[in-house]
XYZ file of C-alpha atoms in Angstrom:
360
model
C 30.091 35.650 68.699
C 27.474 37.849 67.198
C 26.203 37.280 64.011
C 26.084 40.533 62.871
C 28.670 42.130 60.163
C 31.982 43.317 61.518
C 33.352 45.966 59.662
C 37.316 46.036 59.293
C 38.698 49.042 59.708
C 41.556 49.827 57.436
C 42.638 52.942 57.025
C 42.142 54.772 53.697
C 40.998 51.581 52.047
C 37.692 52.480 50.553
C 40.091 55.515 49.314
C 42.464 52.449 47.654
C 40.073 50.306 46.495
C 37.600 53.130 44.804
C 38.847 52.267 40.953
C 36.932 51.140 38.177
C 36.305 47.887 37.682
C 35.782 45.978 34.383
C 32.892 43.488 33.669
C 35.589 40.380 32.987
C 38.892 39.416 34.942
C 41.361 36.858 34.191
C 42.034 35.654 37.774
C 45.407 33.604 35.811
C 46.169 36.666 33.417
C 49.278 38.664 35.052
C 48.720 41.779 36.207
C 49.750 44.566 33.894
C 49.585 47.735 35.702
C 52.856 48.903 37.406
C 52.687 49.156 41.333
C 50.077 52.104 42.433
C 47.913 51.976 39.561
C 44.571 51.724 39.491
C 42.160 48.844 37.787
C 41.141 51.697 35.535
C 44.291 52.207 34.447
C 45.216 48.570 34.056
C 42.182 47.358 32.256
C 41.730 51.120 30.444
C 41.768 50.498 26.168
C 43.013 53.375 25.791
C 46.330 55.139 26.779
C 47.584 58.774 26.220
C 49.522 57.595 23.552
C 46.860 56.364 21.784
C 44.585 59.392 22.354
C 47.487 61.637 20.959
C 47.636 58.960 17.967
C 43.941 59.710 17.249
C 44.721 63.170 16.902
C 47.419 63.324 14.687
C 45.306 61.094 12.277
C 42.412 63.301 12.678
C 39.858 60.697 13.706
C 35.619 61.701 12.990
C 33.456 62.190 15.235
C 31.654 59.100 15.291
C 35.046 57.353 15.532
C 35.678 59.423 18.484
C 32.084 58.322 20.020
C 32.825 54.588 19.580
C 36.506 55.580 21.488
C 34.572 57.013 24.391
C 31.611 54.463 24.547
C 34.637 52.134 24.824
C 35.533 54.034 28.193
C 32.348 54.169 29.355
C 32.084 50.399 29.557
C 34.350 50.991 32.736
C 32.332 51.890 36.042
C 33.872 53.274 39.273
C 32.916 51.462 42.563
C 33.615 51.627 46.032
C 34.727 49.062 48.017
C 34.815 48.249 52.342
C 36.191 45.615 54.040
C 34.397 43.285 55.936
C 34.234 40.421 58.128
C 33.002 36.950 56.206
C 29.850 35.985 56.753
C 27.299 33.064 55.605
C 26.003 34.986 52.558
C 29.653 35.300 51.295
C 30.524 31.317 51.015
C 29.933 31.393 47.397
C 31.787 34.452 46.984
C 34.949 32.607 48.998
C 34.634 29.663 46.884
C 35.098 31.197 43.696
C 38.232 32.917 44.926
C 39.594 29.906 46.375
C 38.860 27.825 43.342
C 40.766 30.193 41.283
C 43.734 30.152 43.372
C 43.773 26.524 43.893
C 42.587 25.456 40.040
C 42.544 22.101 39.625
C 43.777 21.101 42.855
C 41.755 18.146 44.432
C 41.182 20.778 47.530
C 38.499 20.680 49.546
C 37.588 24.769 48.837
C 33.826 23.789 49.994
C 35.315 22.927 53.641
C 37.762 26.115 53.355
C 34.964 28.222 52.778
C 33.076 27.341 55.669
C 36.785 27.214 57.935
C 36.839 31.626 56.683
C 33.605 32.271 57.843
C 33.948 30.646 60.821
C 36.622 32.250 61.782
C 35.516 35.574 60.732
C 37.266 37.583 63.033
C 40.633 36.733 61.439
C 41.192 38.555 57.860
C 38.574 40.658 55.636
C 36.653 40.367 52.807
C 36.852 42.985 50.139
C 33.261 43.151 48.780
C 31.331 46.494 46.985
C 29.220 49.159 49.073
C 25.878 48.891 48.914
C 23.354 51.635 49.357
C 20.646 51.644 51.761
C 18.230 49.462 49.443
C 20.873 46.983 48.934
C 22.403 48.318 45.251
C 25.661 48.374 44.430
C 27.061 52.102 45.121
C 28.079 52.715 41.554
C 26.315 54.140 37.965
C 25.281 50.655 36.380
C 24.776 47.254 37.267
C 28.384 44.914 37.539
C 28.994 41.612 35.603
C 29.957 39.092 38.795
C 29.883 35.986 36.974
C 31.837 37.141 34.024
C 34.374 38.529 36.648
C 33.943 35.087 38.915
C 34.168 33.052 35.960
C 37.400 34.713 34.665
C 38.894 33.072 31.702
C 40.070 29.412 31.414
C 39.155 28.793 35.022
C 37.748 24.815 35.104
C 35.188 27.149 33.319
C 31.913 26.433 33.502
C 31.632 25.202 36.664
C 32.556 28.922 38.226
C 30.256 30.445 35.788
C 27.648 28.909 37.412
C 28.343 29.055 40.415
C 29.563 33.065 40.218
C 25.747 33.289 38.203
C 23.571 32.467 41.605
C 25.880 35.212 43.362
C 24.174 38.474 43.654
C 26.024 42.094 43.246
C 25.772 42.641 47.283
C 27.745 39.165 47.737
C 29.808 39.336 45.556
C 33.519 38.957 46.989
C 36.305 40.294 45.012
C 39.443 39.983 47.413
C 40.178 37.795 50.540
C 42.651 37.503 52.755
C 42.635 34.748 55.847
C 44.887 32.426 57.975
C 44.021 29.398 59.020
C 46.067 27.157 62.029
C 47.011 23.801 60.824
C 46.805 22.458 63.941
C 43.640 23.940 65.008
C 41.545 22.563 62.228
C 43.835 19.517 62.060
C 40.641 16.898 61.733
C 38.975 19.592 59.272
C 39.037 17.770 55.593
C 39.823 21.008 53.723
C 43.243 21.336 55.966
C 43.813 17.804 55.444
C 43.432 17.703 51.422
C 45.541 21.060 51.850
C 48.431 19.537 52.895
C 48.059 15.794 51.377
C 48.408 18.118 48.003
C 51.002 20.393 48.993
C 52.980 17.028 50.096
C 51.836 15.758 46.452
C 53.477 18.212 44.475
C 57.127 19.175 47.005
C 57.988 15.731 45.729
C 61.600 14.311 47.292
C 63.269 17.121 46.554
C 61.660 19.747 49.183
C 58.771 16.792 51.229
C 61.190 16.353 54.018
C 61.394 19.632 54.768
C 57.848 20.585 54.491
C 57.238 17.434 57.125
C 59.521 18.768 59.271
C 58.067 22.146 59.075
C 54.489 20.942 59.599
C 55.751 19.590 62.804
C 55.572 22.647 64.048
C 53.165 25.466 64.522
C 51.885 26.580 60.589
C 49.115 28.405 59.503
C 47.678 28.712 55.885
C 47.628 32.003 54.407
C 44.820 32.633 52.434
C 44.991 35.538 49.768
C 42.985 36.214 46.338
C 41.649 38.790 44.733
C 40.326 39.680 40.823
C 42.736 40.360 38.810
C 41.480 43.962 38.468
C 41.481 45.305 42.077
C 44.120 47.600 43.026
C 47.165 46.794 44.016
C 46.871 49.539 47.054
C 44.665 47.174 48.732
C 47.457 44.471 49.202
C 49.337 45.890 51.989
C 45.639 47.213 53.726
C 44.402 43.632 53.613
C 47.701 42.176 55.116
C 47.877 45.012 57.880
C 44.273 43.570 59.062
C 44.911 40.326 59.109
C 48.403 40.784 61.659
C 46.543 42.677 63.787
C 43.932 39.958 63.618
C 45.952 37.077 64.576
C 48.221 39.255 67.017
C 44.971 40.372 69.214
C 42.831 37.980 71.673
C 40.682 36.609 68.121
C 43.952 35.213 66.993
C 44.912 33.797 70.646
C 41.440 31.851 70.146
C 42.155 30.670 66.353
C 45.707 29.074 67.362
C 47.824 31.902 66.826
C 51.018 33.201 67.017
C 52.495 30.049 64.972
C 56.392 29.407 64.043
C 55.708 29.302 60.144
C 53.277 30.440 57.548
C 52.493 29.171 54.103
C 50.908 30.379 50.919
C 50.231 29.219 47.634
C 50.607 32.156 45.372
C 49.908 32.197 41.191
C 52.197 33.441 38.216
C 52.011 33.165 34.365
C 54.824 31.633 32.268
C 54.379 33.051 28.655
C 56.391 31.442 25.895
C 57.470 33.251 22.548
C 56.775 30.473 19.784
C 59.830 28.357 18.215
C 60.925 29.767 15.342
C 62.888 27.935 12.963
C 66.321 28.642 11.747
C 69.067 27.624 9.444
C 72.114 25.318 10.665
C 75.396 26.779 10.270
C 76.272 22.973 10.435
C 75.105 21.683 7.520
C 73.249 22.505 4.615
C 68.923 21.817 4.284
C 69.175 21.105 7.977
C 66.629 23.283 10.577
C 66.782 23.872 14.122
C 64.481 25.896 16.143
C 65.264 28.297 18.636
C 64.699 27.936 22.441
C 60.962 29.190 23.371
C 61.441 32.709 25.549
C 59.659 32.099 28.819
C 58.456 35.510 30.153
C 57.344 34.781 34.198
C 54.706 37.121 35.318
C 53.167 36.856 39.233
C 49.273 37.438 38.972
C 49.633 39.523 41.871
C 52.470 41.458 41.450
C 53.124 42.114 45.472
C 54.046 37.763 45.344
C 57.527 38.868 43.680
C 58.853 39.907 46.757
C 57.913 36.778 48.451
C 61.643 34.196 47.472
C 63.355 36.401 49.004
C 62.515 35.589 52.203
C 61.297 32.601 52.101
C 62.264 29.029 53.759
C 60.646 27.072 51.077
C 59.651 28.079 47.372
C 58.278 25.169 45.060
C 56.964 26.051 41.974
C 54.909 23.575 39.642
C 52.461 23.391 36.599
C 48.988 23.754 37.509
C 47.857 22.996 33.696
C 46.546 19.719 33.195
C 48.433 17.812 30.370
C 45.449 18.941 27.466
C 45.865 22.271 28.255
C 49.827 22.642 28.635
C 50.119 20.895 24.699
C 47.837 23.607 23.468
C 49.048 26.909 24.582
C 52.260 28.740 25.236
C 50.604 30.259 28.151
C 51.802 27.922 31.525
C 50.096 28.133 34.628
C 51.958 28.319 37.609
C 51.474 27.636 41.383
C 54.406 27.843 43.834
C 54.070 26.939 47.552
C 56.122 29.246 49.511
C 57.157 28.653 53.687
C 57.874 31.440 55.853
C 59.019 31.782 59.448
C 56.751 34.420 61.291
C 59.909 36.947 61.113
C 60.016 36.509 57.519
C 56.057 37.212 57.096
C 57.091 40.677 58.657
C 59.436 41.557 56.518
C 57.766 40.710 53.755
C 55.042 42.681 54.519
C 56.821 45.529 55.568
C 58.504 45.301 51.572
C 55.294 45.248 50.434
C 54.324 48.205 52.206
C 57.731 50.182 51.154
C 56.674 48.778 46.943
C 53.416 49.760 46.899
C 52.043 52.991 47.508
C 48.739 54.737 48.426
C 45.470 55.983 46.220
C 46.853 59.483 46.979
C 50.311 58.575 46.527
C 51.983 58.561 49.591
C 52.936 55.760 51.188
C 51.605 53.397 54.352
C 52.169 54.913 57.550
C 53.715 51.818 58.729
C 56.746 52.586 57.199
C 57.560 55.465 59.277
Protein backbone atom coordinates (compact mmCIF):
# COMPACT_ATOMS: atom_id res chain seq x y z
CA UNK A 1 0.00 0.00 0.00
CA UNK A 2 1.21 3.50 -0.45
CA UNK A 3 2.38 5.40 2.22
CA UNK A 4 0.92 8.43 1.43
CA UNK A 5 -2.29 10.02 3.36
CA UNK A 6 -5.68 8.74 2.29
CA UNK A 7 -8.23 11.12 2.71
CA UNK A 8 -11.81 9.74 3.79
CA UNK A 9 -14.37 11.09 2.15
CA UNK A 10 -17.43 11.74 4.20
CA UNK A 11 -19.84 13.76 3.13
CA UNK A 12 -20.46 17.15 4.81
CA UNK A 13 -18.11 16.25 7.62
CA UNK A 14 -15.69 19.10 7.70
CA UNK A 15 -19.29 20.98 7.62
CA UNK A 16 -20.12 18.72 11.09
CA UNK A 17 -17.10 18.82 12.69
CA UNK A 18 -16.31 22.82 12.09
CA UNK A 19 -17.30 23.83 15.98
CA UNK A 20 -15.28 25.37 18.48
CA UNK A 21 -13.27 23.57 20.47
CA UNK A 22 -12.17 24.26 24.09
CA UNK A 23 -8.52 24.06 25.39
CA UNK A 24 -9.55 21.09 28.14
CA UNK A 25 -11.90 17.94 27.71
CA UNK A 26 -12.98 15.50 30.18
CA UNK A 27 -12.77 12.36 27.99
CA UNK A 28 -14.97 10.59 31.37
CA UNK A 29 -17.21 13.81 31.90
CA UNK A 30 -20.76 13.04 30.13
CA UNK A 31 -21.61 14.87 27.43
CA UNK A 32 -23.95 17.74 28.09
CA UNK A 33 -25.13 19.07 24.90
CA UNK A 34 -28.44 17.61 23.54
CA UNK A 35 -28.13 15.66 20.13
CA UNK A 36 -27.08 18.25 17.14
CA UNK A 37 -25.30 20.65 19.14
CA UNK A 38 -22.23 21.89 18.65
CA UNK A 39 -18.90 21.77 21.07
CA UNK A 40 -19.45 25.51 21.23
CA UNK A 41 -22.56 25.18 22.50
CA UNK A 42 -21.75 22.40 24.92
CA UNK A 43 -18.63 23.79 26.43
CA UNK A 44 -20.07 27.69 25.86
CA UNK A 45 -20.12 29.62 29.72
CA UNK A 46 -22.56 31.38 28.78
CA UNK A 47 -26.24 30.73 27.71
CA UNK A 48 -29.05 33.13 26.52
CA UNK A 49 -30.42 32.98 29.74
CA UNK A 50 -27.62 34.18 31.30
CA UNK A 51 -26.94 36.98 28.78
CA UNK A 52 -30.64 38.17 29.34
CA UNK A 53 -29.76 37.86 33.25
CA UNK A 54 -26.87 40.33 32.70
CA UNK A 55 -29.17 42.69 31.33
CA UNK A 56 -31.79 42.92 33.63
CA UNK A 57 -29.07 43.54 36.36
CA UNK A 58 -27.48 46.10 34.28
CA UNK A 59 -23.95 44.71 34.27
CA UNK A 60 -20.70 47.58 33.47
CA UNK A 61 -18.84 47.57 30.92
CA UNK A 62 -15.83 46.07 32.12
CA UNK A 63 -18.03 43.27 33.54
CA UNK A 64 -19.33 42.85 30.14
CA UNK A 65 -15.53 42.69 28.71
CA UNK A 66 -14.51 39.94 31.19
CA UNK A 67 -18.10 38.07 29.84
CA UNK A 68 -16.83 38.27 26.30
CA UNK A 69 -13.03 37.58 26.90
CA UNK A 70 -14.63 34.50 28.52
CA UNK A 71 -16.06 33.61 24.92
CA UNK A 72 -13.21 34.37 23.24
CA UNK A 73 -11.24 31.66 25.00
CA UNK A 74 -13.30 29.37 22.52
CA UNK A 75 -11.69 29.00 18.91
CA UNK A 76 -13.46 27.55 15.83
CA UNK A 77 -11.55 24.81 13.86
CA UNK A 78 -12.00 22.70 11.05
CA UNK A 79 -11.68 19.28 10.99
CA UNK A 80 -11.09 16.25 7.86
CA UNK A 81 -10.99 12.84 8.12
CA UNK A 82 -8.20 10.84 7.41
CA UNK A 83 -6.59 7.63 7.07
CA UNK A 84 -4.05 6.72 10.23
CA UNK A 85 -0.78 7.02 9.64
CA UNK A 86 2.74 6.62 11.60
CA UNK A 87 2.80 10.24 12.85
CA UNK A 88 -0.68 9.66 14.47
CA UNK A 89 0.35 6.60 16.97
CA UNK A 90 0.58 8.92 19.80
CA UNK A 91 -2.49 10.58 18.91
CA UNK A 92 -4.31 6.82 18.87
CA UNK A 93 -2.83 6.02 22.09
CA UNK A 94 -4.17 8.71 24.02
CA UNK A 95 -7.65 7.96 22.74
CA UNK A 96 -7.38 4.42 23.40
CA UNK A 97 -6.00 4.93 26.85
CA UNK A 98 -8.91 6.99 27.70
CA UNK A 99 -11.38 4.57 26.60
CA UNK A 100 -9.72 1.65 28.08
CA UNK A 101 -8.45 3.53 31.58
CA UNK A 102 -6.92 1.37 33.68
CA UNK A 103 -7.33 -1.66 31.79
CA UNK A 104 -4.08 -3.83 31.62
CA UNK A 105 -4.55 -3.44 27.56
CA UNK A 106 -1.98 -3.53 25.40
CA UNK A 107 -3.09 0.19 23.65
CA UNK A 108 0.78 0.39 22.44
CA UNK A 109 0.11 -2.88 20.19
CA UNK A 110 -3.54 -1.44 19.25
CA UNK A 111 -2.06 1.55 18.05
CA UNK A 112 0.22 0.08 15.74
CA UNK A 113 -2.85 -2.81 14.69
CA UNK A 114 -5.00 1.04 13.42
CA UNK A 115 -2.34 2.19 11.46
CA UNK A 116 -1.69 -0.79 9.92
CA UNK A 117 -4.73 -1.28 8.83
CA UNK A 118 -5.34 2.16 7.73
CA UNK A 119 -7.65 1.59 5.13
CA UNK A 120 -10.36 0.48 7.58
CA UNK A 121 -11.94 3.56 9.70
CA UNK A 122 -10.73 7.40 9.89
CA UNK A 123 -9.09 9.56 11.99
CA UNK A 124 -10.65 12.85 12.86
CA UNK A 125 -7.63 15.22 13.16
CA UNK A 126 -7.57 19.42 12.50
CA UNK A 127 -6.77 21.04 8.94
CA UNK A 128 -3.69 22.32 8.53
CA UNK A 129 -2.67 25.09 6.21
CA UNK A 130 -0.10 24.87 3.66
CA UNK A 131 2.87 25.60 6.23
CA UNK A 132 1.62 23.01 8.49
CA UNK A 133 -0.60 25.39 11.15
CA UNK A 134 -3.58 24.55 12.46
CA UNK A 135 -6.47 26.26 10.22
CA UNK A 136 -7.90 28.27 13.05
CA UNK A 137 -7.24 32.03 14.91
CA UNK A 138 -4.85 30.84 17.83
CA UNK A 139 -2.78 28.11 18.79
CA UNK A 140 -4.90 24.79 20.53
CA UNK A 141 -4.07 23.24 23.99
CA UNK A 142 -3.55 19.25 22.87
CA UNK A 143 -2.20 18.07 25.99
CA UNK A 144 -4.67 19.74 28.22
CA UNK A 145 -7.37 18.22 25.84
CA UNK A 146 -5.26 14.66 25.69
CA UNK A 147 -4.74 14.75 29.24
CA UNK A 148 -8.45 15.33 30.10
CA UNK A 149 -9.24 15.19 33.72
CA UNK A 150 -8.63 12.24 36.12
CA UNK A 151 -7.28 10.15 33.27
CA UNK A 152 -4.22 7.83 35.01
CA UNK A 153 -3.13 11.57 34.73
CA UNK A 154 0.11 12.30 34.29
CA UNK A 155 1.14 9.77 32.27
CA UNK A 156 -1.26 11.19 29.21
CA UNK A 157 -0.09 14.59 29.95
CA UNK A 158 3.04 13.66 28.89
CA UNK A 159 2.57 11.80 26.47
CA UNK A 160 -0.36 14.29 24.78
CA UNK A 161 2.79 17.15 25.54
CA UNK A 162 5.33 15.56 22.72
CA UNK A 163 2.15 15.59 20.30
CA UNK A 164 2.20 18.48 18.00
CA UNK A 165 -1.12 20.54 16.81
CA UNK A 166 -0.86 18.78 13.14
CA UNK A 167 -0.99 15.22 14.99
CA UNK A 168 -3.06 15.71 17.12
CA UNK A 169 -6.08 13.10 16.90
CA UNK A 170 -9.30 14.01 18.40
CA UNK A 171 -11.77 11.15 17.22
CA UNK A 172 -11.20 7.52 15.94
CA UNK A 173 -13.11 5.05 14.76
CA UNK A 174 -11.62 1.35 13.65
CA UNK A 175 -12.41 -2.44 13.58
CA UNK A 176 -10.19 -4.84 14.13
CA UNK A 177 -10.77 -8.98 13.23
CA UNK A 178 -10.16 -11.11 16.19
CA UNK A 179 -9.15 -13.73 14.27
CA UNK A 180 -6.94 -11.95 11.97
CA UNK A 181 -4.65 -10.52 14.56
CA UNK A 182 -5.31 -13.56 16.77
CA UNK A 183 -1.30 -13.94 17.76
CA UNK A 184 -1.22 -9.94 18.04
CA UNK A 185 -0.71 -9.22 22.04
CA UNK A 186 -3.01 -6.17 22.05
CA UNK A 187 -6.04 -8.60 20.72
CA UNK A 188 -4.97 -11.09 23.13
CA UNK A 189 -4.87 -8.75 26.42
CA UNK A 190 -8.24 -7.45 24.74
CA UNK A 191 -10.04 -10.33 25.27
CA UNK A 192 -8.11 -12.01 28.41
CA UNK A 193 -9.71 -8.60 30.05
CA UNK A 194 -12.98 -8.59 28.56
CA UNK A 195 -13.13 -12.45 29.82
CA UNK A 196 -11.79 -10.85 33.27
CA UNK A 197 -14.50 -8.66 33.95
CA UNK A 198 -18.00 -10.89 32.10
CA UNK A 199 -17.29 -13.01 35.14
CA UNK A 200 -19.73 -16.39 35.33
CA UNK A 201 -22.55 -14.65 34.81
CA UNK A 202 -22.13 -13.57 30.93
CA UNK A 203 -18.08 -15.64 30.20
CA UNK A 204 -19.83 -18.52 28.62
CA UNK A 205 -21.45 -16.67 26.32
CA UNK A 206 -18.76 -14.36 25.32
CA UNK A 207 -16.60 -17.84 24.67
CA UNK A 208 -19.08 -19.03 22.67
CA UNK A 209 -19.34 -15.89 20.76
CA UNK A 210 -15.58 -15.57 20.23
CA UNK A 211 -15.86 -18.85 18.55
CA UNK A 212 -17.01 -17.28 15.88
CA UNK A 213 -16.12 -14.52 13.51
CA UNK A 214 -15.77 -11.00 15.92
CA UNK A 215 -14.22 -7.93 15.29
CA UNK A 216 -13.34 -5.09 17.82
CA UNK A 217 -14.90 -1.88 17.31
CA UNK A 218 -12.84 0.84 18.03
CA UNK A 219 -14.50 4.34 18.74
CA UNK A 220 -13.27 7.58 20.81
CA UNK A 221 -13.37 10.88 20.51
CA UNK A 222 -12.88 14.25 23.00
CA UNK A 223 -15.47 14.87 24.80
CA UNK A 224 -16.02 18.17 22.94
CA UNK A 225 -16.38 17.11 19.25
CA UNK A 226 -19.70 17.14 17.80
CA UNK A 227 -21.97 14.75 18.03
CA UNK A 228 -22.74 15.14 14.02
CA UNK A 229 -19.59 13.42 13.42
CA UNK A 230 -20.80 10.06 15.02
CA UNK A 231 -22.92 8.74 12.36
CA UNK A 232 -20.12 10.25 9.47
CA UNK A 233 -17.40 8.25 11.20
CA UNK A 234 -19.55 5.00 11.39
CA UNK A 235 -20.81 5.42 7.65
CA UNK A 236 -16.87 5.22 6.70
CA UNK A 237 -15.95 2.59 8.49
CA UNK A 238 -19.08 0.05 6.86
CA UNK A 239 -18.15 0.99 3.73
CA UNK A 240 -14.60 0.21 4.76
CA UNK A 241 -15.01 -3.23 5.90
CA UNK A 242 -17.85 -3.97 3.20
CA UNK A 243 -15.32 -3.05 0.14
CA UNK A 244 -12.16 -5.26 -1.08
CA UNK A 245 -9.87 -3.37 2.14
CA UNK A 246 -12.22 -5.09 4.47
CA UNK A 247 -12.17 -8.55 2.39
CA UNK A 248 -8.24 -8.23 3.12
CA UNK A 249 -8.60 -7.26 7.02
CA UNK A 250 -10.95 -10.44 7.75
CA UNK A 251 -14.16 -8.98 7.14
CA UNK A 252 -17.57 -9.47 6.95
CA UNK A 253 -17.59 -11.21 10.60
CA UNK A 254 -20.82 -12.76 12.50
CA UNK A 255 -20.44 -10.37 15.64
CA UNK A 256 -18.98 -7.10 16.69
CA UNK A 257 -17.95 -5.76 20.04
CA UNK A 258 -17.32 -2.46 21.71
CA UNK A 259 -16.42 -1.17 24.89
CA UNK A 260 -18.25 2.05 25.30
CA UNK A 261 -17.94 4.70 28.59
CA UNK A 262 -20.75 6.32 30.86
CA UNK A 263 -20.73 8.35 34.15
CA UNK A 264 -22.67 7.26 37.26
CA UNK A 265 -23.18 10.48 39.41
CA UNK A 266 -24.43 10.03 42.94
CA UNK A 267 -26.44 12.76 44.98
CA UNK A 268 -24.75 12.59 48.58
CA UNK A 269 -26.61 10.69 51.61
CA UNK A 270 -28.43 12.85 53.47
CA UNK A 271 -29.50 12.06 56.80
CA UNK A 272 -32.96 11.83 58.13
CA UNK A 273 -35.09 11.25 61.13
CA UNK A 274 -36.66 7.65 61.96
CA UNK A 275 -40.26 7.56 62.19
CA UNK A 276 -39.29 4.37 64.23
CA UNK A 277 -37.87 5.56 67.07
CA UNK A 278 -36.81 8.54 68.66
CA UNK A 279 -32.68 10.02 68.41
CA UNK A 280 -32.32 7.34 65.79
CA UNK A 281 -30.87 8.50 61.98
CA UNK A 282 -31.02 6.88 58.77
CA UNK A 283 -29.76 8.16 55.57
CA UNK A 284 -31.38 8.16 52.41
CA UNK A 285 -30.44 6.01 49.34
CA UNK A 286 -27.63 7.94 47.15
CA UNK A 287 -29.51 9.05 43.60
CA UNK A 288 -27.42 7.52 40.85
CA UNK A 289 -27.81 9.72 37.71
CA UNK A 290 -26.21 7.40 34.53
CA UNK A 291 -24.86 9.54 31.83
CA UNK A 292 -23.10 7.80 28.42
CA UNK A 293 -19.92 9.97 27.54
CA UNK A 294 -20.99 9.70 24.12
CA UNK A 295 -24.42 10.15 24.03
CA UNK A 296 -25.02 8.11 20.50
CA UNK A 297 -23.86 4.67 23.08
CA UNK A 298 -27.57 4.96 24.58
CA UNK A 299 -29.00 3.43 21.77
CA UNK A 300 -26.62 0.63 21.82
CA UNK A 301 -28.82 -2.22 24.75
CA UNK A 302 -31.24 -2.20 22.67
CA UNK A 303 -29.90 -4.23 20.29
CA UNK A 304 -27.46 -5.82 21.69
CA UNK A 305 -26.58 -9.71 22.39
CA UNK A 306 -24.44 -8.95 25.31
CA UNK A 307 -24.28 -5.74 27.63
CA UNK A 308 -21.89 -5.97 30.79
CA UNK A 309 -21.35 -3.07 32.61
CA UNK A 310 -18.56 -2.69 35.42
CA UNK A 311 -16.52 -0.11 37.53
CA UNK A 312 -13.54 1.08 35.87
CA UNK A 313 -12.46 3.13 39.19
CA UNK A 314 -9.83 1.60 41.06
CA UNK A 315 -10.84 1.03 44.78
CA UNK A 316 -8.91 4.70 45.98
CA UNK A 317 -10.74 6.48 43.66
CA UNK A 318 -14.40 4.89 43.96
CA UNK A 319 -14.14 5.72 48.19
CA UNK A 320 -13.44 9.30 47.32
CA UNK A 321 -15.94 10.55 44.91
CA UNK A 322 -19.58 10.17 44.06
CA UNK A 323 -18.59 10.32 40.52
CA UNK A 324 -18.35 6.25 39.20
CA UNK A 325 -16.72 5.38 36.18
CA UNK A 326 -18.25 3.07 34.00
CA UNK A 327 -17.24 0.67 31.14
CA UNK A 328 -19.76 -1.76 29.61
CA UNK A 329 -18.79 -4.35 26.94
CA UNK A 330 -21.53 -4.64 24.53
CA UNK A 331 -21.88 -7.83 21.61
CA UNK A 332 -23.63 -7.33 18.50
CA UNK A 333 -24.55 -9.57 15.59
CA UNK A 334 -23.61 -7.77 12.21
CA UNK A 335 -27.58 -7.16 11.68
CA UNK A 336 -27.73 -5.51 14.90
CA UNK A 337 -24.57 -3.13 14.07
CA UNK A 338 -26.95 -1.94 11.17
CA UNK A 339 -29.59 -1.08 12.96
CA UNK A 340 -27.91 0.55 15.34
CA UNK A 341 -26.34 2.66 13.12
CA UNK A 342 -29.14 3.39 11.12
CA UNK A 343 -30.81 4.76 14.89
CA UNK A 344 -28.02 6.69 15.20
CA UNK A 345 -28.38 8.22 11.98
CA UNK A 346 -32.38 8.82 12.51
CA UNK A 347 -31.10 10.60 16.51
CA UNK A 348 -28.66 12.68 15.36
CA UNK A 349 -28.87 15.23 12.88
CA UNK A 350 -26.67 17.34 10.53
CA UNK A 351 -24.49 20.82 11.03
CA UNK A 352 -27.26 22.34 8.85
CA UNK A 353 -29.95 20.51 10.41
CA UNK A 354 -31.21 18.09 8.23
CA UNK A 355 -30.67 14.79 8.57
CA UNK A 356 -28.19 11.88 6.93
CA UNK A 357 -29.15 10.95 3.60
CA UNK A 358 -29.03 7.42 4.57
CA UNK A 359 -32.18 7.58 6.05
CA UNK A 360 -34.07 8.15 2.99
Amino acid sequence: KSGARKRKELSSCDGAASAAVTGAATPDAPAGAPAGASAAAAAAPSSSDESSDEESVGLDDDQSDDEDDKEMEMMNAEFDSVAAQKEDFHGIKTLLTQLFRLAPVNTVDLADLVIEQCAIGCLLKQVQDDEGESDDTGATEPAAAAAAGDQDGAAAAAEADAVNDANVVYALVSALSLKAHAKRDGVQSLIKWMSSKLGAEHGPTMAKILKSRVAFILSERFLNIPLQVAPLMYQALQEDMSGDAGADAGFPVDHYVLVIKTVEMRAPQVPIESRKGKGKRRRTAPEVAVQFCNPEDELLEQHATLYHTFDADDSKEAAMSDVRHKRTIVVLTAKALSAFLADVRKAVPLADGSYHPLNA
